[in-house]
mmCIF file of C-alpha atoms in Angstrom:
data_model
loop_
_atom_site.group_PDB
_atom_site.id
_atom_site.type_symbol
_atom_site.label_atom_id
_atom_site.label_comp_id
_atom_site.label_asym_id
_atom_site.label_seq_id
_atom_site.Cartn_x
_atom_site.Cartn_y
_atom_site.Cartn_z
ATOM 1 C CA UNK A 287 155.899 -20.652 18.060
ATOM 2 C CA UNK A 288 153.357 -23.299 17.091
ATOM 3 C CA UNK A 289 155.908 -25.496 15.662
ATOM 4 C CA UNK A 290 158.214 -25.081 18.476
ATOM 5 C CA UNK A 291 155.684 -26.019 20.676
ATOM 6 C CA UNK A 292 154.745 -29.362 18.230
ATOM 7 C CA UNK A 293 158.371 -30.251 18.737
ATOM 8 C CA UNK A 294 158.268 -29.785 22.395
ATOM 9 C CA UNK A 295 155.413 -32.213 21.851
ATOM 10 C CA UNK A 296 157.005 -34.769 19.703
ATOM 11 C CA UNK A 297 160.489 -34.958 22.108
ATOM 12 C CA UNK A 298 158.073 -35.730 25.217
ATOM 13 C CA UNK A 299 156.604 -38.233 22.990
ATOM 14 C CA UNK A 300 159.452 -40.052 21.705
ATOM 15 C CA UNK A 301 161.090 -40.064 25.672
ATOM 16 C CA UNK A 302 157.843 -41.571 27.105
ATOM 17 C CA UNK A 303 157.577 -43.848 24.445
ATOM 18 C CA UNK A 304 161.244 -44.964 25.196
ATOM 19 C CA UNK A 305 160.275 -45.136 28.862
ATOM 20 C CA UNK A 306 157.409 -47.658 28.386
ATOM 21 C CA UNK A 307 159.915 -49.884 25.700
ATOM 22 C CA UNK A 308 162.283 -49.823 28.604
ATOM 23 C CA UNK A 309 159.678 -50.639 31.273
ATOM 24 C CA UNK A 310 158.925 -53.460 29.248
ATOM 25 C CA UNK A 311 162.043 -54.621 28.433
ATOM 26 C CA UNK A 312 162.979 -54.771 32.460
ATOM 27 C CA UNK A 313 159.844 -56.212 33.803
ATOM 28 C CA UNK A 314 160.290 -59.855 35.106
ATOM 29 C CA UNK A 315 158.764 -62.704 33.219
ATOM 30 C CA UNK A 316 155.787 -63.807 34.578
ATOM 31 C CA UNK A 317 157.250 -67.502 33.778
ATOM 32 C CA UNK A 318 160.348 -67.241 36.302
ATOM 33 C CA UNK A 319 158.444 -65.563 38.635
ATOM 34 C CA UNK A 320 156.225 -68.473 39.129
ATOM 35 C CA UNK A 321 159.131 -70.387 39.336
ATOM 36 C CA UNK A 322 160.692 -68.801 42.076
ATOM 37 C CA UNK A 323 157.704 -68.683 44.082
ATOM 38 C CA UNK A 324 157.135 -72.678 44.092
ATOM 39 C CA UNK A 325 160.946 -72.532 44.539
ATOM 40 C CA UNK A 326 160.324 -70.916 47.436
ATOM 41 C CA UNK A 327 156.840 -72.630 48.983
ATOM 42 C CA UNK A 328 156.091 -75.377 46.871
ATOM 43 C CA UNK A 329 152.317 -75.362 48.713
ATOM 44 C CA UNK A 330 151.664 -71.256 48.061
ATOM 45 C CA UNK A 331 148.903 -71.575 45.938
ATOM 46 C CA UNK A 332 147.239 -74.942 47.142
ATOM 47 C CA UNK A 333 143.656 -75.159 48.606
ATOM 48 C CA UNK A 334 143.174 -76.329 51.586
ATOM 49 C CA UNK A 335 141.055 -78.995 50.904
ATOM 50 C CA UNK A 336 143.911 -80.632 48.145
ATOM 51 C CA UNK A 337 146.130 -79.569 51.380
ATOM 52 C CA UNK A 338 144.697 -81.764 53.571
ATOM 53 C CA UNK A 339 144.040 -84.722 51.147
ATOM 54 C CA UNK A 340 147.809 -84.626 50.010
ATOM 55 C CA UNK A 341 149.149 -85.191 54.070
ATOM 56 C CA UNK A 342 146.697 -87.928 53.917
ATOM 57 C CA UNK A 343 147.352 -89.467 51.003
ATOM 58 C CA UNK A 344 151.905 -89.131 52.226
ATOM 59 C CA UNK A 345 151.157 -90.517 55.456
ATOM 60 C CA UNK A 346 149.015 -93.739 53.901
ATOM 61 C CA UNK A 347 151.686 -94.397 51.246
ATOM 62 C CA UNK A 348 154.358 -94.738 53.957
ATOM 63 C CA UNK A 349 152.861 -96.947 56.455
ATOM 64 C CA UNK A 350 151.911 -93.601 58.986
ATOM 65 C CA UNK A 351 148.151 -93.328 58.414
ATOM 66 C CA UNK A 352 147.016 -93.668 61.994
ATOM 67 C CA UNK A 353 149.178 -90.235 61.642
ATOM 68 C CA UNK A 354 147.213 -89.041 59.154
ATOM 69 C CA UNK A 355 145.659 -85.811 61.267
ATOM 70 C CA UNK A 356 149.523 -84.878 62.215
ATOM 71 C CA UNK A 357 150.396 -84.416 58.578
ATOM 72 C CA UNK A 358 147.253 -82.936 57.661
ATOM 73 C CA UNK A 359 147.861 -80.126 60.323
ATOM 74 C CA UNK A 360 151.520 -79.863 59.467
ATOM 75 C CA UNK A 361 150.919 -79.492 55.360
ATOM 76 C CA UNK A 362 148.371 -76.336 56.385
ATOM 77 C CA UNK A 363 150.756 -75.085 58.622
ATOM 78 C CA UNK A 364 153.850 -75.419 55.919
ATOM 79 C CA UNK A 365 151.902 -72.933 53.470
ATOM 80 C CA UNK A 366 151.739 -70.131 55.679
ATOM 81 C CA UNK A 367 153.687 -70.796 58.916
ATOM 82 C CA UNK A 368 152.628 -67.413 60.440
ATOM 83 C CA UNK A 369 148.788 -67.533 59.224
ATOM 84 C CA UNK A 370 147.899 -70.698 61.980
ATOM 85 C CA UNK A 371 146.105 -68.782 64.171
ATOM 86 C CA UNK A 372 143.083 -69.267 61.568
ATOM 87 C CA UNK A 373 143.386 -72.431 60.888
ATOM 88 C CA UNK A 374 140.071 -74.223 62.155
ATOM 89 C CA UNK A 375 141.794 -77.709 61.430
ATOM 90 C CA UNK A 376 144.138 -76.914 64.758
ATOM 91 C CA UNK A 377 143.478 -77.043 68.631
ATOM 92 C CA UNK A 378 143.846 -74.124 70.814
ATOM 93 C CA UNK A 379 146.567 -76.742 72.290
ATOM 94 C CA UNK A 380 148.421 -76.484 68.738
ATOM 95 C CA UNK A 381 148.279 -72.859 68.280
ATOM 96 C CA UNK A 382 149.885 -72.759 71.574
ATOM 97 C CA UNK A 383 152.709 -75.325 70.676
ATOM 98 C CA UNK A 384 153.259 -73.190 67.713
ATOM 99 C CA UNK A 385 153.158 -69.925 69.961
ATOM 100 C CA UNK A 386 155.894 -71.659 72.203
ATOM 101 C CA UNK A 387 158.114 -72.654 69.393
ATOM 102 C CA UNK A 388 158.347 -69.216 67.817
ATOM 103 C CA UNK A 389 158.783 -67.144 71.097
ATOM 104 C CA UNK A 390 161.575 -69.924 72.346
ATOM 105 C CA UNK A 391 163.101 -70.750 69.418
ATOM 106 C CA UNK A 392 166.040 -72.872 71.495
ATOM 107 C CA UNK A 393 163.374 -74.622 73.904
ATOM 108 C CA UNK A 394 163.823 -77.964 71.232
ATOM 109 C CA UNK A 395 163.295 -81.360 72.308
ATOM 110 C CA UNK A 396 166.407 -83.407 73.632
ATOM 111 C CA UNK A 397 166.534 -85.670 70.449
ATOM 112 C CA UNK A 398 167.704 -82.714 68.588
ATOM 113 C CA UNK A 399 170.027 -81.459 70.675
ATOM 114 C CA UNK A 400 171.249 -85.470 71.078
ATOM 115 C CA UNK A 401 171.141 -85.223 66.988
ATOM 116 C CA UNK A 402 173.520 -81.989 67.145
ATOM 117 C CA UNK A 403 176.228 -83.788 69.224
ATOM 118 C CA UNK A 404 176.313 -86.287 66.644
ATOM 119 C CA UNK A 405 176.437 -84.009 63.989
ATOM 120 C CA UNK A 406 179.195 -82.588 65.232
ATOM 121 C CA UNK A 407 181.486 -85.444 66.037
ATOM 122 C CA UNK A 408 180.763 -86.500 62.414
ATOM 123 C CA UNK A 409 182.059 -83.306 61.123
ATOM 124 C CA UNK A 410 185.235 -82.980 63.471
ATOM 125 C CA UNK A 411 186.135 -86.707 62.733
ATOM 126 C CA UNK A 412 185.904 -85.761 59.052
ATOM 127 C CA UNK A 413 188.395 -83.155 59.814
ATOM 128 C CA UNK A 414 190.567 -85.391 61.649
ATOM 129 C CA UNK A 415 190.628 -87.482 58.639
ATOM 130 C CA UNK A 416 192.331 -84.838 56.564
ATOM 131 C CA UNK A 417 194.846 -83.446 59.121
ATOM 132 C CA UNK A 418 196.100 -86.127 61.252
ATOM 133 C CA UNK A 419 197.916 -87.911 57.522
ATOM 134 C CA UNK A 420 200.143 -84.874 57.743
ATOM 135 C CA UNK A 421 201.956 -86.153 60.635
ATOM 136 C CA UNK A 422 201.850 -89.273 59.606
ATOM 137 C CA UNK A 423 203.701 -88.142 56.255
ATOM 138 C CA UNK A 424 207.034 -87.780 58.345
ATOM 139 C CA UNK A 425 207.454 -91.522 58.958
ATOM 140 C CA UNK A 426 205.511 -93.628 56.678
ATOM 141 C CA UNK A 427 207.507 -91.741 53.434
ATOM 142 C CA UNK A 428 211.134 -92.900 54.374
ATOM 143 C CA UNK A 429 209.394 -96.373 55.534
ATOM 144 C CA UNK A 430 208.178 -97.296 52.019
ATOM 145 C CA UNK A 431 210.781 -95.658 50.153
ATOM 146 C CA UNK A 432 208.387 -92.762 48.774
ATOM 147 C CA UNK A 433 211.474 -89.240 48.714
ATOM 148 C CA UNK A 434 208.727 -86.834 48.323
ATOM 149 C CA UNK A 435 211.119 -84.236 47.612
ATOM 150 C CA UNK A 436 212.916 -86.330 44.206
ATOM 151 C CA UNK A 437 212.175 -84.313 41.107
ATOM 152 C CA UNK A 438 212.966 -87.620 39.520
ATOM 153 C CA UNK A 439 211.756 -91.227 39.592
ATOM 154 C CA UNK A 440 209.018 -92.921 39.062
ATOM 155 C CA UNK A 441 205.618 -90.668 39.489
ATOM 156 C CA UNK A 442 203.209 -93.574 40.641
ATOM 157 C CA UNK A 443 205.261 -93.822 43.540
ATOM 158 C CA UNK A 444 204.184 -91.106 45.054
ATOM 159 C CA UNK A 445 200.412 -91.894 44.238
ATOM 160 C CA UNK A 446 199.245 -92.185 47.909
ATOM 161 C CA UNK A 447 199.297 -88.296 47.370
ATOM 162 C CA UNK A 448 196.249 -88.800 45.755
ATOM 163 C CA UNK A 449 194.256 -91.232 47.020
ATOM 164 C CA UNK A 450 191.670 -89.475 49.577
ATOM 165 C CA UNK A 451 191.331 -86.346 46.997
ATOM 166 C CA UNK A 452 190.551 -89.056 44.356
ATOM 167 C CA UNK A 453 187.725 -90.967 46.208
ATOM 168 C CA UNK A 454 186.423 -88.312 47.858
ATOM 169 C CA UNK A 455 185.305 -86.971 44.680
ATOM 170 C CA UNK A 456 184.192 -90.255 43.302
ATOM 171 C CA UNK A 457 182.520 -90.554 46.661
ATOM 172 C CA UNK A 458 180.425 -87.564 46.288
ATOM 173 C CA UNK A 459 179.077 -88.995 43.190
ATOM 174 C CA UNK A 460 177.991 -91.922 45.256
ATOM 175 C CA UNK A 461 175.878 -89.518 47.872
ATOM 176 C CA UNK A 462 172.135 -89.850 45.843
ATOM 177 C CA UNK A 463 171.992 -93.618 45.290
ATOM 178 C CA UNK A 464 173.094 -94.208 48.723
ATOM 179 C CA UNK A 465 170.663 -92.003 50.329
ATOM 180 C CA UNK A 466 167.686 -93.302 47.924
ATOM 181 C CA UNK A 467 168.921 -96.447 48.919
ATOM 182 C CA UNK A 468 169.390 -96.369 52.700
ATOM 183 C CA UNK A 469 168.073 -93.364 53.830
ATOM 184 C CA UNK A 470 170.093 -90.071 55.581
ATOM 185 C CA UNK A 471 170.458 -92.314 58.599
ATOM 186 C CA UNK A 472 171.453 -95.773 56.640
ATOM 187 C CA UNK A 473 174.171 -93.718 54.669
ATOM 188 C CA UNK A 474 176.056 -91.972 57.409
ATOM 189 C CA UNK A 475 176.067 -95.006 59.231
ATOM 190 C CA UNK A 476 177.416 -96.883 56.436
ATOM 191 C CA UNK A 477 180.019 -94.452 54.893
ATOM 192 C CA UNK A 478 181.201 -93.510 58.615
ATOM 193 C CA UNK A 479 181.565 -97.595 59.565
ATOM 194 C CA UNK A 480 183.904 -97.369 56.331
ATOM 195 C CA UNK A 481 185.827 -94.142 57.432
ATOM 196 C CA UNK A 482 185.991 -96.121 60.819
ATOM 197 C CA UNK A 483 187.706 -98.852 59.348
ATOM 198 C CA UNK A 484 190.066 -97.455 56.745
ATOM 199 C CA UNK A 485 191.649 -94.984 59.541
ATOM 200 C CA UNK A 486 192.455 -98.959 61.613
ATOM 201 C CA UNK A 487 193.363 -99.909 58.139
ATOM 202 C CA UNK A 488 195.724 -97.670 57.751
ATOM 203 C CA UNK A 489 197.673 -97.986 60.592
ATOM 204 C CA UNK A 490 198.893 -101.567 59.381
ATOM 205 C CA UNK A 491 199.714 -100.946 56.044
ATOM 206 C CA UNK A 492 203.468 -102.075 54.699
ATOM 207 C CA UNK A 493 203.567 -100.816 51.482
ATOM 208 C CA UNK A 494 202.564 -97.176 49.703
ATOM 209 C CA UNK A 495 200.435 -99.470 46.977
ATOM 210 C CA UNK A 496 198.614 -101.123 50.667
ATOM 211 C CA UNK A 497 198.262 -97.279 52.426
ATOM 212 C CA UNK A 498 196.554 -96.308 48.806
ATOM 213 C CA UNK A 499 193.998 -98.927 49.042
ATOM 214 C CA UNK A 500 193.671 -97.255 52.427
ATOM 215 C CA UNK A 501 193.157 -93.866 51.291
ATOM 216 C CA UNK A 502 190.970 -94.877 48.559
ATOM 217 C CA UNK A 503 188.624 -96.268 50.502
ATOM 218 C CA UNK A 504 187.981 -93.786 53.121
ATOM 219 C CA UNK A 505 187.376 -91.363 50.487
ATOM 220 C CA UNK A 506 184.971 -93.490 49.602
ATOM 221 C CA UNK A 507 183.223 -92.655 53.102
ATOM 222 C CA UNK A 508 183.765 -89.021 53.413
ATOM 223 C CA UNK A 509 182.836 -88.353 50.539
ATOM 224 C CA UNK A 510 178.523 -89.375 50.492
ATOM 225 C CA UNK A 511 179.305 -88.489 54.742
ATOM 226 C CA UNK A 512 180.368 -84.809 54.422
ATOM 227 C CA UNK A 513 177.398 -84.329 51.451
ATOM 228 C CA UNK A 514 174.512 -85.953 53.729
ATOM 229 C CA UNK A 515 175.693 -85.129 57.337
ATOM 230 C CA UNK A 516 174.559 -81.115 56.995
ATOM 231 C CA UNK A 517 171.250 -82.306 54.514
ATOM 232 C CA UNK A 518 169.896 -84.273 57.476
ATOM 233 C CA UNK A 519 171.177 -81.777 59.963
ATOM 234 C CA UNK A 520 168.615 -79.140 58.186
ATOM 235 C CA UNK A 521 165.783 -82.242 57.420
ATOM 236 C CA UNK A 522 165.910 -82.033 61.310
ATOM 237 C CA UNK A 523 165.962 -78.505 62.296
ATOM 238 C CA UNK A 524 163.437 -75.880 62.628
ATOM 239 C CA UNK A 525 163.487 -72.974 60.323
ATOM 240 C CA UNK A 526 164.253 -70.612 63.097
ATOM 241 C CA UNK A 527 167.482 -72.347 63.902
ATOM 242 C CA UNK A 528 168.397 -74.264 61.063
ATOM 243 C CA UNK A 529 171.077 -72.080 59.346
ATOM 244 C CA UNK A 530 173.088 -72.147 63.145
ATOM 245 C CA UNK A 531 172.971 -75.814 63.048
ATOM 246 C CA UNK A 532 173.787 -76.119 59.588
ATOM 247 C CA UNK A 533 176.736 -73.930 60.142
ATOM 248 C CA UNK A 534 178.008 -76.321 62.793
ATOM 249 C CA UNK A 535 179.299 -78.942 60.027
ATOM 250 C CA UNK A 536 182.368 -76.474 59.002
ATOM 251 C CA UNK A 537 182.610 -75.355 62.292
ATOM 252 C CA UNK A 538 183.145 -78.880 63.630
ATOM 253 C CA UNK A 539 185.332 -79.735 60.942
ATOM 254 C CA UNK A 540 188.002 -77.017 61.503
ATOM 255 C CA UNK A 541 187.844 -78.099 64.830
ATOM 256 C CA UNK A 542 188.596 -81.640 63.795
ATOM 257 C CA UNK A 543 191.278 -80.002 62.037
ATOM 258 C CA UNK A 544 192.796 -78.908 65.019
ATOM 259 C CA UNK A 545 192.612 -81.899 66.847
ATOM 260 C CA UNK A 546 194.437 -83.916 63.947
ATOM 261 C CA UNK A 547 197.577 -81.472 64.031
ATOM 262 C CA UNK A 548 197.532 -82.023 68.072
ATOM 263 C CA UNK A 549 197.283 -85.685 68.159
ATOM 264 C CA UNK A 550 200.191 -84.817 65.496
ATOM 265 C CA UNK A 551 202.497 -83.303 67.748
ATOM 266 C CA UNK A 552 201.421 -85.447 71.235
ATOM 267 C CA UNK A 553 202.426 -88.503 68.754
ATOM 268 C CA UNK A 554 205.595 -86.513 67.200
ATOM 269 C CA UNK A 555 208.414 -88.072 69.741
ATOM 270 C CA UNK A 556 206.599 -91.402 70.078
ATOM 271 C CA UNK A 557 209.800 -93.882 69.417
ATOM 272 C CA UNK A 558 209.247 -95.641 66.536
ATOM 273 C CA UNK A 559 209.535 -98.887 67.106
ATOM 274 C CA UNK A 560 209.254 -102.195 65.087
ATOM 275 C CA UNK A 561 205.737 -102.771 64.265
ATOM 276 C CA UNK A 562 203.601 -104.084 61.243
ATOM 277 C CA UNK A 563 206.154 -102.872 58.685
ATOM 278 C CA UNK A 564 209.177 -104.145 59.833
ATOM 279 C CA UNK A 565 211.236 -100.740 59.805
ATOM 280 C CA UNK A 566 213.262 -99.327 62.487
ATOM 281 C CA UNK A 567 212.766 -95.814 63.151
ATOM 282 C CA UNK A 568 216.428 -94.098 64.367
#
């Protein structure tokens, strides 16, 4: 009895100790965990005081101190978004603001909205961009002697297959330096002034090597445009709203999409007439 009782014993021992090892072996490291949470609020953990002395400090260094108090407010309101009701540092005319914003979370000011239009047309020209070419594949091919149906031939012919893919993934590479050189705003006006012009470009080519050179360089623009576009989009937006208008970038695009196949088909039983190239359509 007493020895059945001792291995009773000894089989409860071995399965807790088994439990703990396994407890162990599952619990999080203390090391990622801290990494996730600055992942997640890079301020959690900051004193007020360094708080206040670090919006400071950002506004001096970029010419904005007689905004110092804004970004000394806006850092302690950043740690703990919800906790600014006991913030001393704000007026009862700031708590309120912040009241308003999270009750009426589309009351936003007109810039944003104005900042949302443009948004959008950037995305649905992007999508223009990559549809409307298929239309354009019907009469440019025979014009420049490209048969992209031959199974023989010579391959670089038919490199203006190529061309936007190609860029637009060089282009993406080009998407930091351009916005640590010029800014969100200096970079989609610059890469959409060169998708602007290589579309005009385009249309007067007379040779597949000329409509390459096209190609190539409008994937230079939508490429850094369709990487910074939705980053300044969600710069811009409040974190109640912010994933919608985020969102809006593919939604805009598919609808540019849509408008490239149309202008497609309104353009389909244009004649073609002698232009730029010098062919005769039948």
């Amino acid at each position: 009895m007493a020895s059945s009782h001792a291995s009773l014993l000894e089989k409860e021992l071995i399965q807790k100790t088994e439990f703990q090892r396994t407890f162990v072996e599952q619990a999080p490291d203390p090391s990622t965990e801290n990494i996730n949470a600055k992942l997640a609020n890079p301020l959690a953990g900051l004193s007020h005081d360094k708080l206040i002395a670090d919006g400071e400090a950002f506004a001096k260094s970029h010419n904005l101190g007689h905004l110092s108090a804004l970004f000394q407010k806006g850092a302690l309101v950043a740690q703990d978004p919800l906790a600014f009701d006991s913030l001393p540092l704000l007026t009862n005319e700031d708590k309120e603001v912040l009241r308003h914003e999270i009750a009426n979370k589309w009351d936003q000011p007109k810039m944003l909205y104005y900042l949302v239009i443009l948004c959008s047309l950037a995305a649905a020209v992007q999508g223009m961009d990559e549809s409307v070419i298929n239309g354009a594949n019907l009469f440019f091919a025979p014009q420049f002697g490209i048969n992209p149906k031959a199974s023989s031939g010579d391959p670089s012919r038919n490199q203006w297959l190529l061309g936007l893919l190609c860029c637009a993934v060089l282009g993406c590479w080009l998407t930091e330096p351009l916005n640590k050189a010029f800014g969100r705003r200096g970079t989609i006006f610059i890469t959409a002034t060169i998708s602007f012009l290589a579309c005009i470009w385009q249309g007067v080519t007379n040779s597949w090597p000329h409509l390459f050179v096209a190609r190539f360089v409008l994937g230079l623009g939508i490429g850094p445009k369709s990487a910074t576009v939705p980053v300044y989009a969600a710069e811009c937006a409040p974190p109640p709203i912010r994933g919608a208008l985020v969102m809006m970038w593919q939604m805009w695009t598919a609808f540019g999409i849509m408008l490239g196949f149309v202008a497609d088909v309104a353009f389909f039983k244009v004649p073609n007439t002698p232009h730029v190239t010098g062919s005769t359509g039948d």
